[in-house]
Coordinates of C-alpha atoms in Angstrom, one line a residue:
Chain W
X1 CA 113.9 123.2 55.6
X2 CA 113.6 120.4 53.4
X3 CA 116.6 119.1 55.4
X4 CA 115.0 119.5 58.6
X5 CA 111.7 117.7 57.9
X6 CA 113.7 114.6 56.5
X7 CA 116.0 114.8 59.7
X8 CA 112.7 114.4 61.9
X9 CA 111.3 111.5 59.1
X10 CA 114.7 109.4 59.7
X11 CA 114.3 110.2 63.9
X12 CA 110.3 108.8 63.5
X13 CA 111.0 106.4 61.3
X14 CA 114.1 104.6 63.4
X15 CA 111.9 104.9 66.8
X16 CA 109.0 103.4 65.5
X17 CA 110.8 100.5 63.9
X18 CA 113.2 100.0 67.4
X19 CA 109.5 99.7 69.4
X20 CA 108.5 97.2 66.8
X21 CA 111.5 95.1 67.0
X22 CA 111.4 95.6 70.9
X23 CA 107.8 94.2 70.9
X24 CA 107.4 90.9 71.9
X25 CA 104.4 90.1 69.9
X26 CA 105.5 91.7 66.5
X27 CA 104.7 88.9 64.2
X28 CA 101.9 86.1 65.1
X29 CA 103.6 83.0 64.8
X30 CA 107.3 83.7 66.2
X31 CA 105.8 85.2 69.6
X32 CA 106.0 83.0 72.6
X33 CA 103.6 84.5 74.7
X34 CA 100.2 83.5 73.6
X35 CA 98.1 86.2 72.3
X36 CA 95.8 88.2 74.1
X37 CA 91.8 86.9 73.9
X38 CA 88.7 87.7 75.9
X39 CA 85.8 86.9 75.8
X40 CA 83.1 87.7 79.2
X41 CA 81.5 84.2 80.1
X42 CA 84.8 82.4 80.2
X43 CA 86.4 85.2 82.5
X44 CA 83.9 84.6 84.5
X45 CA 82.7 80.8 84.3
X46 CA 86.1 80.0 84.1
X47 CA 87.7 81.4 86.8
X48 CA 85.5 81.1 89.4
X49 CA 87.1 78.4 91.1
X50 CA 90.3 77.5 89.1
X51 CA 93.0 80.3 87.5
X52 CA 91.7 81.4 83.9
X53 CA 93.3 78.8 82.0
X54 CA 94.3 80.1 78.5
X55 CA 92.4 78.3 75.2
X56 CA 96.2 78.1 73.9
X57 CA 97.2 75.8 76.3
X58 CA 95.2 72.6 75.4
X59 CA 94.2 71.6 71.8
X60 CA 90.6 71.6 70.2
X61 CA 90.1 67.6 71.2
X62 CA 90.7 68.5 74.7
X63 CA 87.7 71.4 75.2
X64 CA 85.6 69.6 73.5
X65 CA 85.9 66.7 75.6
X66 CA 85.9 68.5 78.8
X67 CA 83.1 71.0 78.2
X68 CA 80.7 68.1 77.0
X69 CA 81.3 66.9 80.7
X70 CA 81.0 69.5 83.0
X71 CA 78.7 68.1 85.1
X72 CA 81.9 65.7 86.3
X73 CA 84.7 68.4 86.0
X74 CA 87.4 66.7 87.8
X75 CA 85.2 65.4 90.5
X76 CA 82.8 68.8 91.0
X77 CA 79.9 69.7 88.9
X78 CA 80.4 73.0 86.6
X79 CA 77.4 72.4 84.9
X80 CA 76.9 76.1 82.9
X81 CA 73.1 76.4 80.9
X82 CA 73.4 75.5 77.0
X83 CA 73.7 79.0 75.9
X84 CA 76.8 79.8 78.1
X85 CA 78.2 76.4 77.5
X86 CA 78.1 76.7 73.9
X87 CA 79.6 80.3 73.5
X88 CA 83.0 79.3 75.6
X89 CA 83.7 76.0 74.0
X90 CA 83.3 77.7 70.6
X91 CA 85.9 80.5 72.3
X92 CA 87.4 77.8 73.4
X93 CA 88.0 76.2 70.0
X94 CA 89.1 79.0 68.0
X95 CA 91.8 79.8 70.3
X96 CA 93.0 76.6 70.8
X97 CA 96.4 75.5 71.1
X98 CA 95.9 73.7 67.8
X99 CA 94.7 76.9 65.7
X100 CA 96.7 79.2 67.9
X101 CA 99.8 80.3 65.8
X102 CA 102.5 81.5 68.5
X103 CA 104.9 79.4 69.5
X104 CA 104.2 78.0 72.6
X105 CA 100.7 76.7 71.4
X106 CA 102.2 74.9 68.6
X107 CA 104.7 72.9 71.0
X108 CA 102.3 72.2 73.4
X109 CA 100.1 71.0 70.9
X110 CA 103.2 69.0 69.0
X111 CA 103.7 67.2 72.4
X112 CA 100.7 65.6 72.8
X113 CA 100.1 62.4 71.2
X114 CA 98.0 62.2 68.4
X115 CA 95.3 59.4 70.3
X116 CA 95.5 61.2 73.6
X117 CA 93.0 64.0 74.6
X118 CA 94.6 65.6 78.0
X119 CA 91.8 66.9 80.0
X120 CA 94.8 68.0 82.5
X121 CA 97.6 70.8 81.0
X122 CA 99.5 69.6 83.3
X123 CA 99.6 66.0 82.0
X124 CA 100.9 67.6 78.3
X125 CA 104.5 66.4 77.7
X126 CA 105.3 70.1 77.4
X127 CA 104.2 70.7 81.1
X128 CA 105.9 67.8 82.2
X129 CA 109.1 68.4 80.8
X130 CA 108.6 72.4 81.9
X131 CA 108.5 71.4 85.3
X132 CA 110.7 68.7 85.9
X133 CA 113.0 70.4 88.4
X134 CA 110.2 71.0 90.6
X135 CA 110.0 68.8 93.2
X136 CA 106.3 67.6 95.3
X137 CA 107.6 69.6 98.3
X138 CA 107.3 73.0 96.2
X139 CA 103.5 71.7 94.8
X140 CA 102.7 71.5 98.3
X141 CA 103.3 74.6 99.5
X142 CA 100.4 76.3 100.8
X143 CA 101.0 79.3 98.6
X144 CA 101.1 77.1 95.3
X145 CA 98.5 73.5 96.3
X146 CA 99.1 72.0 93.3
X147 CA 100.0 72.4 89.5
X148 CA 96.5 73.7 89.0
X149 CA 97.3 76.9 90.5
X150 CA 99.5 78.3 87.8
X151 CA 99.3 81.6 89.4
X152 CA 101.3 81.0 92.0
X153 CA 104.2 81.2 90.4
X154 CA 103.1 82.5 86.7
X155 CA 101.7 85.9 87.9
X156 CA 101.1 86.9 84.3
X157 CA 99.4 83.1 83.4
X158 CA 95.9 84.6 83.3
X159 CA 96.9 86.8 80.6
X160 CA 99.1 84.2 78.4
X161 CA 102.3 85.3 79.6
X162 CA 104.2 82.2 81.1
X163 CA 108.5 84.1 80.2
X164 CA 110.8 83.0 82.8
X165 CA 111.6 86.8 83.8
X166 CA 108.4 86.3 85.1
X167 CA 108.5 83.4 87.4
X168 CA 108.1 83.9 91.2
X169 CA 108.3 80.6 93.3
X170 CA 107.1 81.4 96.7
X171 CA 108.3 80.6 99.4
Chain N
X1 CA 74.4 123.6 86.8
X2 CA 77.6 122.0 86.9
X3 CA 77.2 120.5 90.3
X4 CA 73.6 119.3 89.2
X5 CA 75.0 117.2 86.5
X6 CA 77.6 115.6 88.2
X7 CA 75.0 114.3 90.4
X8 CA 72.7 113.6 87.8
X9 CA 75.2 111.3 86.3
X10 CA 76.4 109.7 89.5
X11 CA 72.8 108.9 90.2
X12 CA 72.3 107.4 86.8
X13 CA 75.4 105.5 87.0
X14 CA 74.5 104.2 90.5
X15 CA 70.9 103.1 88.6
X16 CA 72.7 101.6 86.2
X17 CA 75.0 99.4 88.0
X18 CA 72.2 98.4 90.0
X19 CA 69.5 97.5 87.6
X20 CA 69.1 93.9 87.9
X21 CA 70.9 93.3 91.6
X22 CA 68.4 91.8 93.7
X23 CA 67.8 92.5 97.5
X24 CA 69.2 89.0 99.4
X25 CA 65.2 89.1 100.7
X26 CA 63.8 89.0 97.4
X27 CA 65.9 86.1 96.4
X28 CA 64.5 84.4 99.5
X29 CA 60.8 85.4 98.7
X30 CA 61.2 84.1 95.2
X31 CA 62.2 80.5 97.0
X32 CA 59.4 80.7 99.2
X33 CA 57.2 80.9 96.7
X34 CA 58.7 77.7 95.1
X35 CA 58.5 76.0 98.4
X36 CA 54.7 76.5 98.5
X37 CA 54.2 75.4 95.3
X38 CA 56.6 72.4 96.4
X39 CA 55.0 71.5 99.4
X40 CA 51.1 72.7 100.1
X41 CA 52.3 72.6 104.0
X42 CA 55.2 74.7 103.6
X43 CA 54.9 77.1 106.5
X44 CA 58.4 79.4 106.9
X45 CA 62.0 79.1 106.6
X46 CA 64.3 78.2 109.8
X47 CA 67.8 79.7 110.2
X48 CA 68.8 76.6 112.5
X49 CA 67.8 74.1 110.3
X50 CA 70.3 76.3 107.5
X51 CA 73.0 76.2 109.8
X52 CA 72.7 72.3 110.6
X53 CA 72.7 71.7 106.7
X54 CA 75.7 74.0 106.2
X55 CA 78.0 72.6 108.5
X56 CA 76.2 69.0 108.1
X57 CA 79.3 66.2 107.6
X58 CA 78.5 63.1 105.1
X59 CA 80.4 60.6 103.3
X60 CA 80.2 60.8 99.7
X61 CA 79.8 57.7 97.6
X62 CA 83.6 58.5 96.5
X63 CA 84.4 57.7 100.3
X64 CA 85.5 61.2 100.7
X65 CA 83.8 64.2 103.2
X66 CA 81.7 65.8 102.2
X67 CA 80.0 69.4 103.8
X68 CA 79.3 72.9 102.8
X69 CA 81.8 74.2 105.5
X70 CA 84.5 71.4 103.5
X71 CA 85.2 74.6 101.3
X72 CA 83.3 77.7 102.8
X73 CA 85.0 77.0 106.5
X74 CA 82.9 76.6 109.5
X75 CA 82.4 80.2 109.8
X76 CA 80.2 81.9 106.8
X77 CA 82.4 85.2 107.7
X78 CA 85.7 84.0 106.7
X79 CA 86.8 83.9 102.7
X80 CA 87.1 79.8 101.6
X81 CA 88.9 78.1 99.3
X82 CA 88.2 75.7 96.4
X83 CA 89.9 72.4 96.1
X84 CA 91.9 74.2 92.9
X85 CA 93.6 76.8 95.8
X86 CA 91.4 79.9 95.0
X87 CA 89.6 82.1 97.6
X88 CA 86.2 81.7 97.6
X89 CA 84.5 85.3 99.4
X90 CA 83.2 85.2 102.0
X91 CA 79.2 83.4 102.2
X92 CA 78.0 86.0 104.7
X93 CA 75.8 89.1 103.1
X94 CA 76.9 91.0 106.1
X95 CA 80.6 90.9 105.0
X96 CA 80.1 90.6 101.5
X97 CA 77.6 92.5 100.1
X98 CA 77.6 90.9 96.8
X99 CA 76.3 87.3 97.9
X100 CA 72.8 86.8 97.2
X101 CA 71.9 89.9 95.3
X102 CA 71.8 87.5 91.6
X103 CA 69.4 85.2 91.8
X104 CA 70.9 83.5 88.5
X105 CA 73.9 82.9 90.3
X106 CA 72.2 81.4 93.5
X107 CA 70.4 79.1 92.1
X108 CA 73.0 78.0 89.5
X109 CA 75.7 76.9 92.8
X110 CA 72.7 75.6 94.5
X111 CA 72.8 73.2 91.5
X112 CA 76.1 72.6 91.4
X113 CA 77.0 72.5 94.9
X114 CA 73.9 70.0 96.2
X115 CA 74.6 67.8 93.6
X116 CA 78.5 67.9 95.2
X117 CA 77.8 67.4 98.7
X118 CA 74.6 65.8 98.8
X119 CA 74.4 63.9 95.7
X120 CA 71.2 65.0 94.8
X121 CA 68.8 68.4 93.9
X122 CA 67.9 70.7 96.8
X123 CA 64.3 71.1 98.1
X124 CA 63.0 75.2 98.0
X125 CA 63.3 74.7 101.6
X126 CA 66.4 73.6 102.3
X127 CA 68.0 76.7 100.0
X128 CA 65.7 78.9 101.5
X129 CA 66.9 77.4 104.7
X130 CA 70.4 77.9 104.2
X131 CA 69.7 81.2 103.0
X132 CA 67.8 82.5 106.4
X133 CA 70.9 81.1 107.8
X134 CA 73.7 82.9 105.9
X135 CA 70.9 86.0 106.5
X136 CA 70.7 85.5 110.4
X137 CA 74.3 86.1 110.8
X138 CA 75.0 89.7 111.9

């Protein structure tokens, strides 16, 4: 009896630590995906005309910057009301790719120069070097536009997830 | 009894969703009412003069074009796109249900979107305009 229950112990005990060492997101700080956040008003503000762009991929510097200039968001006026405005740049903040702790944050954030604030992610030296194999025809298709439109190619992008299993160029 | 709850909590939960979606026609009263107080002459809005503002063409002080049909297309039916390659749904109430039932949100692209095109604020009357316009259109 005793024999039995510590038989089904070991069998518990081995699955549960395979899953965990399967998991991709086991411990904060070695995980490349950026971690899961939410919060309503950015969903929506956000993403309203542009993918949800995840607070991990810029640094503090550069949300502050562009949500105290909304009203000239790359060319278009995203003006939001104070009270909205204020909640997603604090969300903003907090998950920033500066006081993110997984590891893509930290090397976007370590290539950046410490006297530039990047309004674009894809100006970071991180993008850059990311996507140096793709060529301005492949930006251009009508499926993809520009590097804006991560989704394209990142289906996963609104949710943090930018793996290379993942990666669909189309066509 | 079983059958009457269901429907008693499908009802509720069609209240609920619906609690503060407005009618497209209250949203246009609500600007009407602005208009007057606007302009003391203010008689009615005209679906022509909304469709002549929507697909109106300027040139905007950056030298580029500049219209509400730039993004939306030239027919309020169709699904646009923004300059960032999303679809933007379609501006027609009769083929998407969901325009012009939050008055919030009108008035908040109004703001945004006149100050885009036009480089300035809307009157009452020209939203109220554009909206008999995107109404008119069966």
């Amino acid at each position: 009896m005793t024999r039995k229950l510590l038989q089904l112990a070991v069998l518990i005990g081995s699955v549960t630590a395979t899953g965990w060492l399967l998991a991709d997101n086991h411990k904060h700080g070695e995980s490349k995906s950026l971690p899961p956040v939410s919060n309503a008003k950015w969903k929506t503000e956000c993403s309203s005309c542009h993918t949800l762009y995840h607070p991990g991929l810029l640094p503090e510097r550069s949300w502050r910057k562009m949500m105290s200039g909304l009203d000239q968001h790359f060319g278009e006026n995203a003006s939001l009301d104070p009270v909205t405005q204020k909640e997603i740049m604090e969300f903003l903040v907090a998950n920033s790719a500066d006081h993110a702790t997984n590891r893509r944050s930290a090397k976007i954030s370590q290539s950046i120069p410490a006297q530039s604030t990047p309004l674009r992610i894809s100006e970071t030296p991180w993008f850059v070097q990311k996507h140096d194999k793709v060529s301005t025809d492949v930006w251009k298709r009508p499926k993809i536009g520009s590097p804006a439109n991560c989704t394209a190619c990142h289906e996963g992008a609104e949710q943090g997830n930018f793996s290379e299993s993942r990666i669909k160029i189309p066509r | 009894m079983n059958k009457m709850i269901n429907s008693l909590a499908l009802i509720l939960l069609l209240a609920g969703t619906n609690a503060y979606a407005a009618a497209p026609i209250e949203v246009l009263n609500d600007y009407a009412a602005t208009a007057r107080k606007e302009n003391s002459a203010f008689k009615e809005f005209s679906a022509q003069r909304g469709e002549a503002l929507y697909h109106a063409e300027r040139i905007h002080s950056k030298g580029t074009k500049a219209s509400c049909s730039g993004c939306h297309t030239g027919n309020p039916k169709n699904p646009g796109q923004t300059r960032a390659h999303k679809q933007i749904e379609p501006m027609a109430p009769s083929t998407n249900p969901q325009r012009l039932t939050d008055p919030a949100k009108v008035e908040k692209w109004f703001s945004r979107n006149c100050q885009d095109v036009l480089e300035r604020t809307c009157t009452a009357q020209e939203k109220g305009d554009f909206i008999a316009y995107l109404l008119s259109i069966k």
